[in-house]
Amino acid sequence: MSSSRIEYSEKYADEENEYRHVILPKELAKTLPKTRLLSENEWRSIGVQQSRGWQHYAIHRPEPHILLFRRPLGTDPQTGAIDPELKRMALEEYKGQFGLRG
């Protein structure tokens, strides 16, 4: 299956995590487990390409070809570890986007 047919959303965030969704070709999605989340090895093996730290966290039952991913704010994309300074900067950016303080 060609990974070029896999589509990636822009990232979005809340105060704890950043998120993105990945849209798979429907024929590929039909081959995936329906009742459990995919491990990193599993989603990488079907051609999903993302930096480190992403976790498949939910199954969207109405559209099982859409995989939902999240990772904690401040995750270093090269190591997958949470960097306190990156977290602080990401939280400031999130709060700035919504005019929040504190």
CSV table of N, CA and C in Angstrom, one decimal:
chain,number,residue,atom,x,y,z
A,1,MET,N,0.8,-1.2,0.0
A,1,MET,CA,0.0,0.0,0.0
A,1,MET,C,0.9,1.2,0.0
A,2,SER,N,0.6,2.2,-0.8
A,2,SER,CA,1.4,3.4,-1.0
A,2,SER,C,1.1,4.3,0.2
A,3,SER,N,2.2,4.7,0.9
A,3,SER,CA,2.0,5.7,2.0
A,3,SER,C,1.7,7.1,1.5
A,4,SER,N,1.8,7.3,0.1
A,4,SER,CA,1.5,8.6,-0.4
A,4,SER,C,0.0,8.9,-0.4
A,5,ARG,N,-0.8,7.8,-0.2
A,5,ARG,CA,-2.3,8.0,-0.2
A,5,ARG,C,-2.7,8.3,1.3
A,6,ILE,N,-1.8,8.3,2.2
A,6,ILE,CA,-2.1,8.6,3.6
A,6,ILE,C,-2.1,10.1,3.8
A,7,GLU,N,-3.1,10.6,4.4
A,7,GLU,CA,-3.2,12.1,4.6
A,7,GLU,C,-3.1,12.4,6.1
A,8,TYR,N,-2.4,13.6,6.3
A,8,TYR,CA,-2.2,14.0,7.7
A,8,TYR,C,-2.8,15.3,8.0
A,9,SER,N,-3.5,15.5,9.1
A,9,SER,CA,-4.0,16.8,9.5
A,9,SER,C,-2.9,17.7,10.0
A,10,GLU,N,-3.3,18.9,10.1
A,10,GLU,CA,-2.4,19.9,10.9
A,10,GLU,C,-2.5,19.4,12.3
A,11,LYS,N,-1.5,19.8,13.1
A,11,LYS,CA,-1.5,19.6,14.6
A,11,LYS,C,-2.4,20.6,15.2
A,12,TYR,N,-3.1,20.2,16.3
A,12,TYR,CA,-3.9,21.1,17.1
A,12,TYR,C,-3.6,20.6,18.6
A,13,ALA,N,-4.0,21.5,19.5
A,13,ALA,CA,-3.6,21.3,20.9
A,13,ALA,C,-4.6,21.7,21.9
A,14,ASP,N,-4.4,21.2,23.1
A,14,ASP,CA,-5.1,21.7,24.3
A,14,ASP,C,-4.0,22.0,25.3
A,15,GLU,N,-4.4,22.1,26.6
A,15,GLU,CA,-3.3,22.5,27.6
A,15,GLU,C,-2.4,21.3,28.0
A,16,GLU,N,-2.8,20.1,27.6
A,16,GLU,CA,-2.0,18.9,27.9
A,16,GLU,C,-1.3,18.3,26.7
A,17,ASN,N,-1.9,18.2,25.6
A,17,ASN,CA,-1.5,17.4,24.5
A,17,ASN,C,-1.5,18.2,23.2
A,18,GLU,N,-0.8,17.7,22.2
A,18,GLU,CA,-1.0,18.1,20.8
A,18,GLU,C,-1.6,16.8,20.1
A,19,TYR,N,-2.4,17.1,19.1
A,19,TYR,CA,-3.2,16.1,18.4
A,19,TYR,C,-3.0,16.2,16.9
A,20,ARG,N,-3.3,15.1,16.3
A,20,ARG,CA,-3.4,15.1,14.8
A,20,ARG,C,-4.2,13.9,14.4
A,21,HIS,N,-4.8,13.9,13.3
A,21,HIS,CA,-5.4,12.7,12.8
A,21,HIS,C,-4.8,12.3,11.5
A,22,VAL,N,-4.9,11.0,11.2
A,22,VAL,CA,-4.3,10.5,10.0
A,22,VAL,C,-5.4,9.7,9.2
A,23,ILE,N,-5.6,10.1,8.0
A,23,ILE,CA,-6.6,9.5,7.2
A,23,ILE,C,-6.0,8.4,6.3
A,24,LEU,N,-6.4,7.2,6.5
A,24,LEU,CA,-5.9,6.1,5.7
A,24,LEU,C,-6.8,5.8,4.5
A,25,PRO,N,-6.3,5.2,3.4
A,25,PRO,CA,-7.2,4.7,2.4
A,25,PRO,C,-8.2,3.7,3.0
A,26,LYS,N,-9.4,3.7,2.6
A,26,LYS,CA,-10.4,2.9,3.3
A,26,LYS,C,-10.1,1.4,3.1
A,27,GLU,N,-9.5,1.0,1.9
A,27,GLU,CA,-9.2,-0.4,1.7
A,27,GLU,C,-8.1,-0.9,2.7
A,28,LEU,N,-7.1,0.0,3.0
A,28,LEU,CA,-6.1,-0.3,4.0
A,28,LEU,C,-6.7,-0.4,5.4
A,29,ALA,N,-7.6,0.5,5.8
A,29,ALA,CA,-8.2,0.5,7.1
A,29,ALA,C,-9.0,-0.8,7.3
A,30,LYS,N,-9.6,-1.4,6.3
A,30,LYS,CA,-10.3,-2.7,6.4
A,30,LYS,C,-9.5,-3.8,7.0
A,31,THR,N,-8.2,-3.7,6.8
A,31,THR,CA,-7.3,-4.8,7.2
A,31,THR,C,-6.8,-4.6,8.7
A,32,LEU,N,-7.2,-3.5,9.3
A,32,LEU,CA,-6.7,-3.2,10.7
A,32,LEU,C,-7.6,-3.8,11.7
A,33,PRO,N,-7.1,-4.0,13.0
A,33,PRO,CA,-7.9,-4.5,14.1
A,33,PRO,C,-9.0,-3.4,14.4
A,34,LYS,N,-10.2,-3.9,14.7
A,34,LYS,CA,-11.3,-2.9,14.9
A,34,LYS,C,-11.6,-2.7,16.4
A,35,THR,N,-11.0,-3.5,17.3
A,35,THR,CA,-11.4,-3.4,18.7
A,35,THR,C,-10.2,-3.0,19.6
A,36,ARG,N,-9.1,-2.6,19.0
A,36,ARG,CA,-8.0,-2.2,19.8
A,36,ARG,C,-7.1,-1.1,19.1
A,37,LEU,N,-6.4,-0.4,19.9
A,37,LEU,CA,-5.5,0.6,19.3
A,37,LEU,C,-4.2,0.0,18.7
A,38,LEU,N,-3.6,0.7,17.8
A,38,LEU,CA,-2.4,0.2,17.2
A,38,LEU,C,-1.2,0.6,18.0
A,39,SER,N,-0.2,-0.3,18.0
A,39,SER,CA,1.1,0.1,18.6
A,39,SER,C,1.9,0.9,17.6
A,40,GLU,N,2.9,1.5,18.1
A,40,GLU,CA,3.7,2.3,17.2
A,40,GLU,C,4.3,1.5,16.1
A,41,ASN,N,4.7,0.3,16.4
A,41,ASN,CA,5.3,-0.6,15.3
A,41,ASN,C,4.2,-0.9,14.3
A,42,GLU,N,3.0,-1.1,14.7
A,42,GLU,CA,1.9,-1.4,13.8
A,42,GLU,C,1.6,-0.3,12.9
A,43,TRP,N,1.4,0.9,13.4
A,43,TRP,CA,1.0,2.0,12.5
A,43,TRP,C,2.2,2.5,11.6
A,44,ARG,N,3.4,2.3,12.1
A,44,ARG,CA,4.6,2.6,11.2
A,44,ARG,C,4.6,1.5,10.1
A,45,SER,N,4.3,0.3,10.4
A,45,SER,CA,4.4,-0.8,9.4
A,45,SER,C,3.4,-0.6,8.3
A,46,ILE,N,2.3,0.1,8.5
A,46,ILE,CA,1.3,0.3,7.4
A,46,ILE,C,1.6,1.6,6.6
A,47,GLY,N,2.7,2.3,7.0
A,47,GLY,CA,3.1,3.4,6.2
A,47,GLY,C,2.9,4.8,6.8
A,48,VAL,N,2.4,4.8,8.1
A,48,VAL,CA,2.2,6.1,8.7
A,48,VAL,C,3.5,6.6,9.2
A,49,GLN,N,3.8,7.9,8.8
A,49,GLN,CA,5.2,8.5,9.1
A,49,GLN,C,5.0,9.7,9.9
A,50,GLN,N,5.5,9.6,11.2
A,50,GLN,CA,5.4,10.8,12.1
A,50,GLN,C,6.7,10.8,12.9
A,51,SER,N,6.9,11.9,13.5
A,51,SER,CA,8.1,12.0,14.4
A,51,SER,C,7.8,11.2,15.7
A,52,ARG,N,8.7,11.1,16.6
A,52,ARG,CA,8.6,10.3,17.8
A,52,ARG,C,7.6,10.9,18.8
A,53,GLY,N,7.0,10.0,19.6
A,53,GLY,CA,6.2,10.4,20.7
A,53,GLY,C,4.7,10.3,20.5
A,54,TRP,N,4.2,10.0,19.3
A,54,TRP,CA,2.8,10.0,19.0
A,54,TRP,C,2.2,8.6,19.4
A,55,GLN,N,1.0,8.7,20.0
A,55,GLN,CA,0.3,7.5,20.4
A,55,GLN,C,-1.1,7.5,19.8
A,56,HIS,N,-1.4,6.3,19.2
A,56,HIS,CA,-2.8,6.1,18.7
A,56,HIS,C,-3.7,6.0,20.0
A,57,TYR,N,-4.6,6.9,20.2
A,57,TYR,CA,-5.3,7.0,21.5
A,57,TYR,C,-6.8,6.7,21.4
A,58,ALA,N,-7.4,6.7,20.2
A,58,ALA,CA,-8.8,6.4,20.2
A,58,ALA,C,-9.2,5.9,18.8
A,59,ILE,N,-10.3,5.2,18.8
A,59,ILE,CA,-10.9,4.6,17.6
A,59,ILE,C,-12.1,5.5,17.3
A,60,HIS,N,-12.2,6.1,16.2
A,60,HIS,CA,-13.4,6.9,15.8
A,60,HIS,C,-14.3,5.9,15.0
A,61,ARG,N,-15.2,5.3,15.8
A,61,ARG,CA,-16.0,4.2,15.2
A,61,ARG,C,-16.8,4.6,13.9
A,62,PRO,N,-17.4,5.8,13.8
A,62,PRO,CA,-18.1,6.1,12.5
A,62,PRO,C,-17.1,6.1,11.3
A,63,GLU,N,-15.8,6.4,11.6
A,63,GLU,CA,-14.9,6.5,10.5
A,63,GLU,C,-13.6,5.8,10.9
A,64,PRO,N,-13.6,4.5,10.9
A,64,PRO,CA,-12.4,3.8,11.4
A,64,PRO,C,-11.1,3.9,10.5
A,65,HIS,N,-11.3,4.6,9.3
A,65,HIS,CA,-10.1,4.8,8.5
A,65,HIS,C,-9.3,6.1,9.0
A,66,ILE,N,-9.9,6.8,10.0
A,66,ILE,CA,-9.2,8.0,10.6
A,66,ILE,C,-8.6,7.6,11.9
A,67,LEU,N,-7.3,7.6,12.0
A,67,LEU,CA,-6.6,7.3,13.2
A,67,LEU,C,-6.4,8.6,14.0
A,68,LEU,N,-6.6,8.5,15.3
A,68,LEU,CA,-6.5,9.7,16.2
A,68,LEU,C,-5.2,9.5,17.0
A,69,PHE,N,-4.3,10.5,16.9
A,69,PHE,CA,-3.1,10.5,17.6
A,69,PHE,C,-2.9,11.7,18.6
A,70,ARG,N,-2.1,11.4,19.6
A,70,ARG,CA,-1.8,12.5,20.6
A,70,ARG,C,-0.4,12.3,21.1
A,71,ARG,N,0.2,13.4,21.6
A,71,ARG,CA,1.4,13.3,22.4
A,71,ARG,C,1.4,14.4,23.4
A,72,PRO,N,2.1,14.3,24.5
A,72,PRO,CA,2.1,15.4,25.5
A,72,PRO,C,2.8,16.6,24.9
A,73,LEU,N,2.3,17.8,25.3
A,73,LEU,CA,3.0,19.0,24.9
A,73,LEU,C,4.4,19.0,25.4
A,74,GLY,N,5.3,19.5,24.6
A,74,GLY,CA,6.8,19.5,24.9
A,74,GLY,C,7.5,18.2,24.5
A,75,THR,N,6.9,17.4,23.8
A,75,THR,CA,7.6,16.1,23.3
A,75,THR,C,8.7,16.5,22.3
A,76,ASP,N,9.9,16.0,22.6
A,76,ASP,CA,10.9,16.2,21.6
A,76,ASP,C,10.7,15.3,20.4
A,77,PRO,N,10.5,15.8,19.2
A,77,PRO,CA,10.1,15.0,18.1
A,77,PRO,C,11.2,14.0,17.6
A,78,GLN,N,12.5,14.2,18.1
A,78,GLN,CA,13.5,13.3,17.7
A,78,GLN,C,13.7,12.2,18.7
A,79,THR,N,13.4,12.4,20.0
A,79,THR,CA,13.6,11.4,21.0
A,79,THR,C,12.3,10.8,21.5
A,80,GLY,N,11.2,11.6,21.4
A,80,GLY,CA,9.9,11.1,22.0
A,80,GLY,C,9.8,11.4,23.5
A,81,ALA,N,10.9,12.0,24.1
A,81,ALA,CA,10.9,12.4,25.5
A,81,ALA,C,10.3,13.8,25.7
A,82,ILE,N,9.7,14.0,26.9
A,82,ILE,CA,9.2,15.3,27.2
A,82,ILE,C,10.3,16.2,27.7
A,83,ASP,N,10.5,17.4,27.0
A,83,ASP,CA,11.5,18.3,27.4
A,83,ASP,C,10.7,19.5,28.1
A,84,PRO,N,11.1,19.7,29.4
A,84,PRO,CA,10.4,20.8,30.1
A,84,PRO,C,10.3,22.1,29.5
A,85,GLU,N,11.4,22.5,28.8
A,85,GLU,CA,11.5,23.8,28.1
A,85,GLU,C,10.6,23.8,26.9
A,86,LEU,N,10.6,22.8,26.1
A,86,LEU,CA,9.7,22.7,25.0
A,86,LEU,C,8.2,22.7,25.5
A,87,LYS,N,7.9,22.0,26.6
A,87,LYS,CA,6.6,22.0,27.1
A,87,LYS,C,6.1,23.4,27.5
A,88,ARG,N,7.0,24.2,28.2
A,88,ARG,CA,6.7,25.5,28.6
A,88,ARG,C,6.4,26.4,27.4
A,89,MET,N,7.3,26.3,26.4
A,89,MET,CA,7.1,27.1,25.2
A,89,MET,C,5.8,26.7,24.5
A,90,ALA,N,5.5,25.4,24.4
A,90,ALA,CA,4.2,25.0,23.7
A,90,ALA,C,3.0,25.5,24.5
A,91,LEU,N,3.1,25.4,25.8
A,91,LEU,CA,1.9,25.9,26.6
A,91,LEU,C,1.7,27.4,26.5
A,92,GLU,N,2.8,28.1,26.4
A,92,GLU,CA,2.7,29.6,26.2
A,92,GLU,C,2.1,29.9,24.8
A,93,GLU,N,2.5,29.1,23.8
A,93,GLU,CA,1.9,29.3,22.5
A,93,GLU,C,0.4,29.0,22.5
A,94,TYR,N,0.1,27.9,23.1
A,94,TYR,CA,-1.3,27.5,23.2
A,94,TYR,C,-2.2,28.6,23.9
A,95,LYS,N,-1.7,29.1,25.0
A,95,LYS,CA,-2.4,30.1,25.8
A,95,LYS,C,-2.5,31.4,25.0
A,96,GLY,N,-1.4,31.7,24.2
A,96,GLY,CA,-1.4,33.0,23.4
A,96,GLY,C,-2.4,32.9,22.3
A,97,GLN,N,-2.6,31.7,21.7
A,97,GLN,CA,-3.6,31.6,20.6
A,97,GLN,C,-5.0,31.8,21.1
A,98,PHE,N,-5.3,31.6,22.4
A,98,PHE,CA,-6.6,31.7,22.9
A,98,PHE,C,-6.8,32.9,23.9
A,99,GLY,N,-5.7,33.7,24.1
A,99,GLY,CA,-5.8,34.8,25.0
A,99,GLY,C,-5.9,34.4,26.4
A,100,LEU,N,-5.4,33.3,26.8
A,100,LEU,CA,-5.4,32.8,28.2
A,100,LEU,C,-4.2,33.3,28.9
A,101,ARG,N,-4.3,33.4,30.2
A,101,ARG,CA,-3.2,33.9,31.1
A,101,ARG,C,-2.9,32.8,32.1
A,102,GLY,N,-1.7,32.9,32.7
A,102,GLY,CA,-1.4,32.1,33.8
A,102,GLY,C,-0.9,30.8,33.5
